[in-house]
Amino acid sequence: MPDPLEAAPPRTIIRNIAWLVAWDETARSHVYRRDVDLTIDGDTISGIGAAESDHRGVEIDGRGYAIFPGFIDIHAHPSSEPMLKGLTDEVGSRHLYMSSLYEYLPLFDADPEGRRAATEVALCELMQSGVTTVCDLSAGRDDWLDTLGASGLRAYAAPMFPSGSWYTPNGHEVRYAWDEQAGRDGFDRALRLIDRARQHPSGRLDGVLYPAQVDTCTEALLRDSAAASRDCRVPLQIHAAQSVIEFQEIMRRHGCTPIEWLKRTGVLGESTIIGHAIFLDHHSWLHWPTRNDLALLADTGTSVAHCPTVFSRRGIVLEDFGRYRAAGVNLGVGTDTFPHNFIEELRTAAILARVAAGQAQAVTAADIFTAATVGGAHALGRDDLGRIAPGAKADLVMVDAAHPAMQPLYDPVRSLIYAAGERAVRHVFVGGEQIVRDGKTLAFDYADASARLEAAQRRAIEKVPNFDWSKRSAAEIMPPTFVTRE
């Protein structure tokens, strides 16, 4: 394999690829190609098919490999979620419709070193599971852009800026603490950070406006965020329809659903991504009489970031992936929780879609794979990502087709999603430059970052009583699976 630390050669040819998932623009679909060459000029794919030798370039042997377009993760929280491993896997507030947001999410306050370690762990897991583009929804910090730039990923920094925050004083009631000026200041900082991201020397960074959650933003902040998204040509992402509590709160405030409220405030549109969008007015937990929300998303061209794992841990599912897709809603996939294993997220999405719909044909591997590639690219306004075609960026995943978990190999996409997972991912490239070699990330030391994260988790656990409404310890709130005997 070429040395990723050197500048990308003028031409790279991957020869005799066993399986290539290529993009057919006429059919608007991925297709399989067998035993073909792939030509890359600089950071861009220039040809698929027999390639003439070029003594100035580099040739890679593609025999025994299945090559996929790089995956696009449109909703991740790398700086916080990895620290919660082993702690919040099985929590959900029984008096707050099983959500983990209000009682458990505020319990952990990572220090700067912990956030950096968490970010490195998450980015390693993403790259090792074939992700080449990530939307990082986090609180801003000084080293954020440089860490994203060092990873080798294409990254969209999305700094959070709410007008307020939620809290529970008793475990069964949700209240809001408002600071509108803080929201306005955060909005201004976000615009400045996005400008810096676009000027980053890596050339792979951009930004997303992220006004946190629909229920923690004022109407003015929502309207101004939507206007800035259009004026600056930058995507906007917001959490909405993610809990029954939120649905009821927006209905109480405005007499409409969260999706209807975002339509009224001008937020819905082709440059907008709704994180989760689970509790639309058709969801069975709501027993609501209308059926308008799904059509609003489809008609406005709004995208949905589907993150099934974190909600399924609370017994909550989207109802359902196939229904949204049939309605014309663009879907992308995100890793909202630990582990940041994108292929596991795809498997979970496929299985839960069938469970929620009650039938095996509710969703196919093609549907899920499309959401993970061109669906995510569309959500970010990029027609040069998520596909292998001339003119697209050379963001590629090389999968060992001979890996035992891929065998017997009848269908590479199904084998990867349903059986092999990240174990068969060998090499990953972004713009023709290698970021994963032999299954290991080149930018960060996964084991070292994990060790630093463990130490940071211990520090955070000690502070849990300071943030809990009843001053309980972490062991009281989230007891270990088994008692430890001396």
Short mmCIF file of C-alpha atoms in Angstrom, two decimals:
data_model
loop_
_atom_site.label_atom_id
_atom_site.label_comp_id
_atom_site.label_asym_id
_atom_site.label_seq_id
_atom_site.Cartn_x
_atom_site.Cartn_y
_atom_site.Cartn_z
CA MET A 1 0.00 0.00 0.00
CA PRO A 2 1.25 3.57 -0.64
CA ASP A 3 2.67 5.58 2.24
CA PRO A 4 -0.18 7.84 3.47
CA LEU A 5 2.31 10.31 4.94
CA GLU A 6 3.52 11.26 1.50
CA ALA A 7 1.60 13.58 -0.81
CA ALA A 8 -1.00 11.81 -2.92
CA PRO A 9 0.59 10.67 -6.22
CA PRO A 10 -0.73 12.18 -9.45
CA ARG A 11 -2.39 8.90 -10.37
CA THR A 12 -3.34 5.78 -8.43
CA ILE A 13 -4.71 2.67 -10.12
CA ILE A 14 -6.33 -0.12 -8.12
CA ARG A 15 -6.19 -3.16 -10.39
CA ASN A 16 -8.36 -6.24 -10.74
CA ILE A 17 -10.85 -5.37 -7.99
CA ALA A 18 -12.87 -8.48 -7.19
CA TRP A 19 -16.03 -6.55 -6.32
CA LEU A 20 -16.63 -2.83 -6.78
CA VAL A 21 -19.76 -1.06 -5.55
CA ALA A 22 -19.99 1.59 -8.26
CA TRP A 23 -22.59 4.31 -8.83
CA ASP A 24 -24.90 4.19 -11.86
CA GLU A 25 -26.10 7.75 -12.40
CA THR A 26 -28.76 6.73 -14.92
CA ALA A 27 -30.33 4.23 -12.54
CA ARG A 28 -29.58 6.44 -9.50
CA SER A 29 -28.35 3.34 -7.74
CA HIS A 30 -25.24 1.52 -6.62
CA VAL A 31 -24.33 -1.47 -8.79
CA TYR A 32 -21.79 -4.26 -8.54
CA ARG A 33 -18.85 -4.34 -10.95
CA ARG A 34 -16.57 -7.40 -11.13
CA ASP A 35 -12.84 -7.63 -11.86
CA VAL A 36 -12.35 -3.99 -12.81
CA ASP A 37 -9.72 -1.29 -12.39
CA LEU A 38 -10.30 2.00 -10.58
CA THR A 39 -8.30 5.08 -11.53
CA ILE A 40 -7.75 7.99 -9.15
CA ASP A 41 -6.21 11.29 -10.19
CA GLY A 42 -5.21 13.36 -7.17
CA ASP A 43 -8.14 13.15 -4.76
CA THR A 44 -10.79 12.33 -7.37
CA ILE A 45 -11.97 9.19 -9.13
CA SER A 46 -11.32 9.55 -12.86
CA GLY A 47 -12.22 6.19 -14.32
CA ILE A 48 -13.72 2.74 -13.83
CA GLY A 49 -12.60 0.02 -16.22
CA ALA A 50 -9.40 -1.13 -17.87
CA ALA A 51 -6.65 1.40 -17.07
CA GLU A 52 -3.41 1.96 -18.90
CA SER A 53 -0.22 1.84 -16.84
CA ASP A 54 1.29 5.13 -15.73
CA HIS A 55 4.92 4.92 -14.58
CA ARG A 56 4.52 8.16 -12.60
CA GLY A 57 1.72 6.80 -10.45
CA VAL A 58 1.09 4.03 -7.96
CA GLU A 59 -0.64 0.71 -8.57
CA ILE A 60 -2.47 -1.27 -5.90
CA ASP A 61 -3.50 -4.89 -6.25
CA GLY A 62 -7.27 -5.09 -5.78
CA ARG A 63 -7.55 -8.87 -6.13
CA GLY A 64 -9.35 -10.36 -3.17
CA TYR A 65 -10.94 -7.05 -2.19
CA ALA A 66 -14.45 -5.65 -2.26
CA ILE A 67 -14.32 -1.86 -2.53
CA PHE A 68 -17.15 0.26 -1.17
CA PRO A 69 -17.74 4.00 -1.14
CA GLY A 70 -16.79 5.57 2.18
CA PHE A 71 -19.62 5.74 4.70
CA ILE A 72 -21.04 9.08 5.84
CA ASP A 73 -21.99 9.48 9.49
CA ILE A 74 -24.27 12.51 9.72
CA HIS A 75 -24.90 12.49 13.48
CA ALA A 76 -22.24 11.72 16.08
CA HIS A 77 -21.13 13.06 19.47
CA PRO A 78 -17.48 11.92 19.64
CA SER A 79 -16.43 14.16 22.52
CA SER A 80 -18.96 12.81 25.02
CA GLU A 81 -20.56 9.46 24.17
CA PRO A 82 -17.54 7.11 24.41
CA MET A 83 -17.15 8.03 28.09
CA LEU A 84 -20.60 6.61 28.87
CA LYS A 85 -19.71 3.04 27.91
CA GLY A 86 -20.79 0.62 30.65
CA LEU A 87 -22.76 3.35 32.43
CA THR A 88 -25.80 4.37 30.40
CA ASP A 89 -26.29 1.15 28.41
CA GLU A 90 -29.43 0.21 30.35
CA VAL A 91 -30.90 3.45 31.70
CA GLY A 92 -34.18 5.12 30.85
CA SER A 93 -36.39 7.24 33.08
CA ARG A 94 -39.50 5.23 33.91
CA HIS A 95 -41.44 8.39 34.67
CA LEU A 96 -40.26 10.24 31.56
CA TYR A 97 -41.32 7.80 28.81
CA MET A 98 -38.05 5.85 29.05
CA SER A 99 -35.93 8.70 27.69
CA SER A 100 -32.36 8.95 28.99
CA LEU A 101 -32.03 12.63 28.09
CA TYR A 102 -33.28 14.48 31.13
CA GLU A 103 -32.17 12.45 34.13
CA TYR A 104 -29.00 10.73 32.92
CA LEU A 105 -27.42 12.79 30.14
CA PRO A 106 -26.46 15.71 32.47
CA LEU A 107 -24.68 13.44 34.98
CA PHE A 108 -21.28 13.33 33.29
CA ASP A 109 -19.06 16.35 32.86
CA ALA A 110 -15.85 15.41 31.07
CA ASP A 111 -12.73 17.50 31.54
CA PRO A 112 -10.76 18.69 28.48
CA GLU A 113 -8.42 15.69 28.48
CA GLY A 114 -11.40 13.37 28.73
CA ARG A 115 -13.10 15.02 25.77
CA ARG A 116 -9.97 14.73 23.67
CA ALA A 117 -9.54 11.06 24.57
CA ALA A 118 -13.22 10.38 23.85
CA THR A 119 -12.94 12.09 20.48
CA GLU A 120 -9.90 10.05 19.49
CA VAL A 121 -11.59 6.81 20.54
CA ALA A 122 -14.75 7.63 18.59
CA LEU A 123 -12.87 8.71 15.46
CA CYS A 124 -10.78 5.51 15.54
CA GLU A 125 -13.94 3.41 15.74
CA LEU A 126 -15.56 5.35 12.92
CA MET A 127 -12.59 5.07 10.58
CA GLN A 128 -12.07 1.38 11.38
CA SER A 129 -15.70 0.73 10.44
CA GLY A 130 -15.38 2.45 7.08
CA VAL A 131 -16.51 6.02 7.79
CA THR A 132 -14.81 8.68 5.68
CA THR A 133 -17.07 11.67 6.53
CA VAL A 134 -18.47 12.57 9.95
CA CYS A 135 -20.70 15.31 11.31
CA ASP A 136 -19.38 16.00 14.83
CA LEU A 137 -22.03 17.57 17.07
CA SER A 138 -20.14 18.76 20.12
CA ALA A 139 -19.44 21.65 22.43
CA GLY A 140 -16.61 23.76 21.06
CA ARG A 141 -13.10 23.46 22.48
CA ASP A 142 -9.72 24.90 21.52
CA ASP A 143 -8.19 21.78 19.96
CA TRP A 144 -11.34 20.57 18.20
CA LEU A 145 -10.59 21.52 14.60
CA ASP A 146 -6.98 20.39 14.79
CA THR A 147 -8.03 17.00 16.17
CA LEU A 148 -10.55 16.57 13.36
CA GLY A 149 -7.98 17.72 10.84
CA ALA A 150 -5.34 15.31 12.12
CA SER A 151 -7.72 12.35 11.81
CA GLY A 152 -7.68 12.39 8.01
CA LEU A 153 -11.48 12.29 7.88
CA ARG A 154 -13.75 14.68 6.10
CA ALA A 155 -15.37 16.32 9.08
CA TYR A 156 -18.20 18.77 9.65
CA ALA A 157 -17.80 20.57 12.97
CA ALA A 158 -21.20 21.36 14.49
CA PRO A 159 -20.82 23.51 17.64
CA MET A 160 -23.88 23.45 19.88
CA PHE A 161 -25.68 26.70 20.77
CA PRO A 162 -28.96 26.39 22.74
CA SER A 163 -30.95 29.19 24.39
CA GLY A 164 -31.46 27.06 27.47
CA SER A 165 -31.10 23.65 29.04
CA TRP A 166 -33.41 21.05 30.50
CA TYR A 167 -33.22 19.47 33.94
CA THR A 168 -35.34 17.37 36.24
CA PRO A 169 -35.70 18.31 39.92
CA ASN A 170 -37.29 15.01 40.88
CA GLY A 171 -37.02 12.37 38.14
CA HIS A 172 -40.59 12.81 36.91
CA GLU A 173 -40.78 16.44 35.79
CA VAL A 174 -38.78 18.32 33.16
CA ARG A 175 -38.03 22.02 33.53
CA TYR A 176 -36.03 24.49 31.45
CA ALA A 177 -33.40 27.03 32.50
CA TRP A 178 -33.21 29.85 29.95
CA ASP A 179 -30.29 32.09 28.97
CA GLU A 180 -31.16 33.68 25.64
CA GLN A 181 -27.97 35.74 25.48
CA ALA A 182 -25.87 32.60 25.84
CA GLY A 183 -27.70 31.14 22.85
CA ARG A 184 -27.07 34.27 20.82
CA ASP A 185 -23.38 34.34 21.78
CA GLY A 186 -23.06 30.64 20.91
CA PHE A 187 -24.65 31.28 17.51
CA ASP A 188 -22.08 33.98 16.75
CA ARG A 189 -19.21 31.75 17.88
CA ALA A 190 -20.52 28.92 15.71
CA LEU A 191 -20.45 31.09 12.59
CA ARG A 192 -16.87 32.10 13.34
CA LEU A 193 -15.80 28.49 13.97
CA ILE A 194 -17.38 27.34 10.70
CA ASP A 195 -15.36 30.00 8.88
CA ARG A 196 -12.19 28.69 10.54
CA ALA A 197 -13.09 25.12 9.64
CA ARG A 198 -13.43 26.05 5.98
CA GLN A 199 -9.99 27.65 6.09
CA HIS A 200 -8.31 24.75 7.92
CA PRO A 201 -5.04 23.68 6.27
CA SER A 202 -6.21 20.07 6.01
CA GLY A 203 -8.72 21.15 3.34
CA ARG A 204 -11.20 18.52 4.58
CA LEU A 205 -13.17 20.45 7.21
CA ASP A 206 -16.47 22.27 7.01
CA GLY A 207 -19.24 23.15 9.43
CA VAL A 208 -22.88 22.66 10.32
CA LEU A 209 -25.10 25.04 12.26
CA TYR A 210 -26.37 23.17 15.30
CA PRO A 211 -29.03 24.93 17.40
CA ALA A 212 -29.10 21.96 19.79
CA GLN A 213 -32.71 20.90 20.34
CA VAL A 214 -36.09 22.16 19.21
CA ASP A 215 -37.24 22.61 22.82
CA THR A 216 -34.12 24.47 24.05
CA CYS A 217 -34.11 27.23 21.42
CA THR A 218 -36.16 30.41 21.22
CA GLU A 219 -38.20 31.14 18.12
CA ALA A 220 -35.83 34.00 17.24
CA LEU A 221 -32.77 31.74 17.43
CA LEU A 222 -34.43 29.12 15.24
CA ARG A 223 -35.39 31.68 12.62
CA ASP A 224 -31.94 33.29 12.61
CA SER A 225 -30.24 29.89 12.37
CA ALA A 226 -32.38 28.95 9.38
CA ALA A 227 -31.61 32.26 7.67
CA ALA A 228 -27.87 31.87 8.31
CA SER A 229 -27.97 28.33 6.92
CA ARG A 230 -29.39 29.64 3.67
CA ASP A 231 -27.20 32.74 3.46
CA CYS A 232 -23.94 30.93 4.29
CA ARG A 233 -24.82 27.78 2.32
CA VAL A 234 -24.15 25.59 5.34
CA PRO A 235 -26.28 22.66 6.55
CA LEU A 236 -28.32 23.00 9.73
CA GLN A 237 -28.93 20.12 12.13
CA ILE A 238 -31.23 20.07 15.14
CA HIS A 239 -32.55 17.40 17.51
CA ALA A 240 -36.32 17.16 17.20
CA ALA A 241 -39.07 14.61 17.79
CA GLN A 242 -36.69 12.63 19.99
CA SER A 243 -38.90 12.12 23.05
CA VAL A 244 -42.53 12.05 24.13
CA ILE A 245 -41.70 14.75 26.68
CA GLU A 246 -40.44 17.06 23.93
CA PHE A 247 -43.53 16.41 21.78
CA GLN A 248 -45.80 17.31 24.68
CA GLU A 249 -43.73 20.39 25.58
CA ILE A 250 -43.85 21.87 22.08
CA MET A 251 -47.55 21.10 21.89
CA ARG A 252 -48.04 22.88 25.21
CA ARG A 253 -46.06 25.94 24.12
CA HIS A 254 -47.21 26.31 20.53
CA GLY A 255 -50.20 24.04 19.92
CA CYS A 256 -48.42 22.04 17.23
CA THR A 257 -46.02 19.13 16.81
CA PRO A 258 -42.25 19.72 16.88
CA ILE A 259 -42.10 19.14 13.11
CA GLU A 260 -44.93 21.61 12.51
CA TRP A 261 -43.15 24.14 14.74
CA LEU A 262 -39.94 23.81 12.73
CA LYS A 263 -41.98 24.35 9.56
CA ARG A 264 -43.55 27.52 11.01
CA THR A 265 -40.16 28.91 12.03
CA GLY A 266 -38.63 28.29 8.61
CA VAL A 267 -36.23 25.58 9.74
CA LEU A 268 -37.39 22.73 7.51
CA GLY A 269 -35.78 22.59 4.08
CA GLU A 270 -33.28 20.85 1.84
CA SER A 271 -30.29 22.02 3.87
CA THR A 272 -31.78 20.84 7.19
CA ILE A 273 -31.17 17.56 9.01
CA ILE A 274 -33.46 16.48 11.84
CA GLY A 275 -31.66 14.37 14.40
CA HIS A 276 -33.88 11.34 15.09
CA ALA A 277 -37.40 12.51 14.08
CA ILE A 278 -38.88 9.47 15.81
CA PHE A 279 -41.91 10.90 17.56
CA LEU A 280 -43.83 12.18 14.58
CA ASP A 281 -47.60 12.40 14.88
CA HIS A 282 -48.06 8.85 13.54
CA HIS A 283 -45.94 7.19 16.27
CA SER A 284 -47.86 4.61 18.29
CA TRP A 285 -46.64 5.95 21.64
CA LEU A 286 -48.34 9.29 21.00
CA HIS A 287 -51.84 8.15 19.95
CA TRP A 288 -52.13 11.48 18.12
CA PRO A 289 -55.08 12.08 15.77
CA THR A 290 -53.19 13.75 12.86
CA ARG A 291 -50.85 12.32 10.22
CA ASN A 292 -49.06 15.37 8.85
CA ASP A 293 -45.44 15.25 10.01
CA LEU A 294 -44.03 12.70 7.60
CA ALA A 295 -45.41 14.58 4.59
CA LEU A 296 -43.97 17.84 5.93
CA LEU A 297 -40.49 16.34 6.01
CA ALA A 298 -40.84 14.88 2.51
CA ASP A 299 -42.42 17.96 0.92
CA THR A 300 -39.75 20.31 2.29
CA GLY A 301 -36.84 18.03 1.35
CA THR A 302 -35.73 17.80 4.98
CA SER A 303 -33.36 14.93 5.82
CA VAL A 304 -33.48 12.65 8.87
CA ALA A 305 -30.43 11.37 10.76
CA HIS A 306 -31.40 7.87 11.87
CA CYS A 307 -29.51 6.58 14.93
CA PRO A 308 -31.24 3.37 16.02
CA THR A 309 -28.91 1.96 18.69
CA VAL A 310 -29.21 4.65 21.35
CA PHE A 311 -33.01 4.57 21.27
CA SER A 312 -33.38 0.81 21.03
CA ARG A 313 -31.56 0.57 24.38
CA ARG A 314 -34.61 2.34 25.84
CA GLY A 315 -37.13 0.22 23.95
CA ILE A 316 -37.79 3.01 21.42
CA VAL A 317 -37.84 2.53 17.65
CA LEU A 318 -38.49 4.59 14.55
CA GLU A 319 -41.85 3.63 13.02
CA ASP A 320 -40.36 2.85 10.58
CA PHE A 321 -37.42 3.25 8.21
CA GLY A 322 -39.29 1.75 5.26
CA ARG A 323 -42.30 4.00 5.89
CA TYR A 324 -40.15 7.15 5.90
CA ARG A 325 -38.38 6.05 2.75
CA ALA A 326 -41.65 5.24 0.97
CA ALA A 327 -42.95 8.70 1.90
CA GLY A 328 -39.99 10.27 0.10
CA VAL A 329 -37.94 11.35 3.14
CA ASN A 330 -34.17 11.38 2.64
CA LEU A 331 -32.52 9.29 5.36
CA GLY A 332 -28.93 9.23 6.53
CA VAL A 333 -27.37 7.23 9.36
CA GLY A 334 -25.58 8.37 12.51
CA THR A 335 -23.81 6.85 15.51
CA ASP A 336 -25.37 8.75 18.38
CA THR A 337 -23.79 6.56 21.06
CA PHE A 338 -20.99 4.15 21.86
CA PRO A 339 -19.53 2.24 20.19
CA HIS A 340 -19.02 4.41 17.14
CA ASN A 341 -19.15 1.29 14.99
CA PHE A 342 -20.94 2.38 11.86
CA ILE A 343 -21.46 -1.06 10.36
CA GLU A 344 -23.06 -2.30 13.58
CA GLU A 345 -25.37 0.71 13.36
CA LEU A 346 -26.38 -0.33 9.84
CA ARG A 347 -27.15 -3.86 10.99
CA THR A 348 -29.25 -2.55 13.88
CA ALA A 349 -31.10 -0.19 11.56
CA ALA A 350 -32.00 -3.00 9.16
CA ILE A 351 -33.20 -5.40 11.83
CA LEU A 352 -35.22 -2.88 13.84
CA ALA A 353 -36.91 -1.56 10.70
CA ARG A 354 -38.32 -5.02 10.08
CA VAL A 355 -39.31 -5.48 13.70
CA ALA A 356 -41.07 -2.10 13.79
CA ALA A 357 -42.90 -2.78 10.52
CA GLY A 358 -43.65 -6.39 11.39
CA GLN A 359 -42.52 -7.73 8.05
CA ALA A 360 -39.28 -8.87 6.45
CA GLN A 361 -39.61 -6.76 3.30
CA ALA A 362 -39.81 -3.44 5.18
CA VAL A 363 -36.21 -2.59 4.33
CA THR A 364 -33.37 -4.14 2.36
CA ALA A 365 -29.61 -3.98 2.67
CA ALA A 366 -29.68 -1.75 -0.41
CA ASP A 367 -31.95 0.73 1.39
CA ILE A 368 -29.68 0.88 4.44
CA PHE A 369 -26.48 1.04 2.38
CA THR A 370 -27.93 3.86 0.27
CA ALA A 371 -28.80 5.85 3.40
CA ALA A 372 -25.25 5.33 4.70
CA THR A 373 -23.70 6.67 1.50
CA VAL A 374 -25.63 8.86 -0.95
CA GLY A 375 -28.35 9.59 1.63
CA GLY A 376 -25.79 11.14 3.96
CA ALA A 377 -24.10 12.92 1.07
CA HIS A 378 -27.41 14.45 -0.02
CA ALA A 379 -28.12 15.61 3.53
CA LEU A 380 -24.79 17.47 3.56
CA GLY A 381 -25.32 18.92 0.08
CA ARG A 382 -22.49 16.89 -1.46
CA ASP A 383 -22.95 15.11 -4.78
CA ASP A 384 -19.27 14.14 -4.85
CA LEU A 385 -19.38 11.86 -1.80
CA GLY A 386 -20.96 8.51 -0.98
CA ARG A 387 -20.47 7.03 -4.43
CA ILE A 388 -17.78 5.54 -6.64
CA ALA A 389 -18.04 7.33 -9.97
CA PRO A 390 -15.90 9.57 -12.15
CA GLY A 391 -15.80 13.03 -10.61
CA ALA A 392 -16.50 11.82 -7.07
CA LYS A 393 -13.94 12.10 -4.29
CA ALA A 394 -11.75 9.03 -3.83
CA ASP A 395 -13.21 8.10 -0.43
CA LEU A 396 -12.97 4.32 -0.42
CA VAL A 397 -13.23 1.30 1.87
CA MET A 398 -11.27 -1.83 0.96
CA VAL A 399 -12.85 -4.94 2.49
CA ASP A 400 -11.07 -8.28 2.62
CA ALA A 401 -13.43 -10.43 0.55
CA ALA A 402 -11.57 -13.57 1.70
CA HIS A 403 -12.05 -12.83 5.40
CA PRO A 404 -13.74 -15.85 7.03
CA ALA A 405 -16.61 -13.66 8.23
CA MET A 406 -17.28 -12.59 4.62
CA GLN A 407 -17.42 -16.19 3.43
CA PRO A 408 -19.23 -17.75 1.66
CA LEU A 409 -19.38 -14.63 -0.47
CA TYR A 410 -22.63 -14.46 -2.42
CA ASP A 411 -23.36 -10.76 -1.78
CA PRO A 412 -20.61 -8.48 -0.40
CA VAL A 413 -22.90 -5.77 1.02
CA ARG A 414 -25.05 -8.26 2.90
CA SER A 415 -21.99 -10.14 4.15
CA LEU A 416 -20.46 -6.92 5.44
CA ILE A 417 -23.59 -5.59 7.15
CA TYR A 418 -25.08 -8.80 8.54
CA ALA A 419 -22.00 -10.91 9.27
CA ALA A 420 -18.48 -9.50 8.99
CA GLY A 421 -18.86 -5.96 10.27
CA GLU A 422 -15.68 -3.93 10.78
CA ARG A 423 -13.56 -7.09 11.15
CA ALA A 424 -13.22 -7.32 7.36
CA VAL A 425 -12.36 -3.64 6.81
CA ARG A 426 -8.67 -3.52 5.92
CA HIS A 427 -7.87 -0.16 4.31
CA VAL A 428 -9.71 3.18 4.15
CA PHE A 429 -8.89 6.17 1.97
CA VAL A 430 -10.10 9.78 2.01
CA GLY A 431 -9.37 11.72 -1.14
CA GLY A 432 -6.95 9.00 -2.16
CA GLU A 433 -4.96 9.29 1.08
CA GLN A 434 -4.89 6.32 3.42
CA ILE A 435 -6.32 6.75 6.94
CA VAL A 436 -6.69 3.06 7.93
CA ARG A 437 -4.11 0.40 7.16
CA ASP A 438 -4.56 -3.27 7.99
CA GLY A 439 -7.56 -2.42 10.16
CA LYS A 440 -5.78 0.20 12.27
CA THR A 441 -6.06 3.97 12.17
CA LEU A 442 -2.94 5.88 11.24
CA ALA A 443 -3.67 9.18 13.00
CA PHE A 444 -4.39 7.99 16.54
CA ASP A 445 -3.39 5.17 18.88
CA TYR A 446 -6.72 3.52 19.71
CA ALA A 447 -5.39 1.62 22.74
CA ASP A 448 -3.68 4.69 24.21
CA ALA A 449 -6.77 6.86 23.69
CA SER A 450 -8.94 4.19 25.33
CA ALA A 451 -6.64 4.07 28.37
CA ARG A 452 -6.82 7.84 28.73
CA LEU A 453 -10.58 7.65 28.36
CA GLU A 454 -10.85 5.10 31.16
CA ALA A 455 -8.99 7.43 33.51
CA ALA A 456 -11.23 10.31 32.47
CA GLN A 457 -14.34 8.22 33.09
CA ARG A 458 -13.20 7.50 36.63
CA ARG A 459 -12.78 11.24 37.23
CA ALA A 460 -16.24 11.93 35.85
CA ILE A 461 -17.87 9.18 37.94
CA GLU A 462 -16.64 10.83 41.12
CA LYS A 463 -18.58 13.99 40.23
CA VAL A 464 -21.91 12.31 39.41
CA PRO A 465 -23.58 13.17 42.77
CA ASN A 466 -23.01 16.86 42.02
CA PHE A 467 -25.30 16.65 38.97
CA ASP A 468 -27.95 14.17 40.11
CA TRP A 469 -31.26 15.56 41.40
CA SER A 470 -31.11 13.34 44.49
CA LYS A 471 -27.30 13.32 44.93
CA ARG A 472 -26.97 9.60 44.17
CA SER A 473 -23.67 8.01 43.23
CA ALA A 474 -23.06 6.42 39.84
CA ALA A 475 -23.20 2.97 41.45
CA GLU A 476 -26.64 3.74 42.87
CA ILE A 477 -28.02 5.07 39.60
CA MET A 478 -26.31 2.55 37.29
CA PRO A 479 -25.39 -0.49 39.41
CA PRO A 480 -22.95 -2.98 37.83
CA THR A 481 -24.35 -6.10 36.19
CA PHE A 482 -23.15 -8.26 39.11
CA VAL A 483 -22.15 -7.56 42.68
CA THR A 484 -18.40 -7.64 43.33
CA ARG A 485 -17.45 -10.12 46.05
CA GLU A 486 -14.24 -9.80 48.04
#
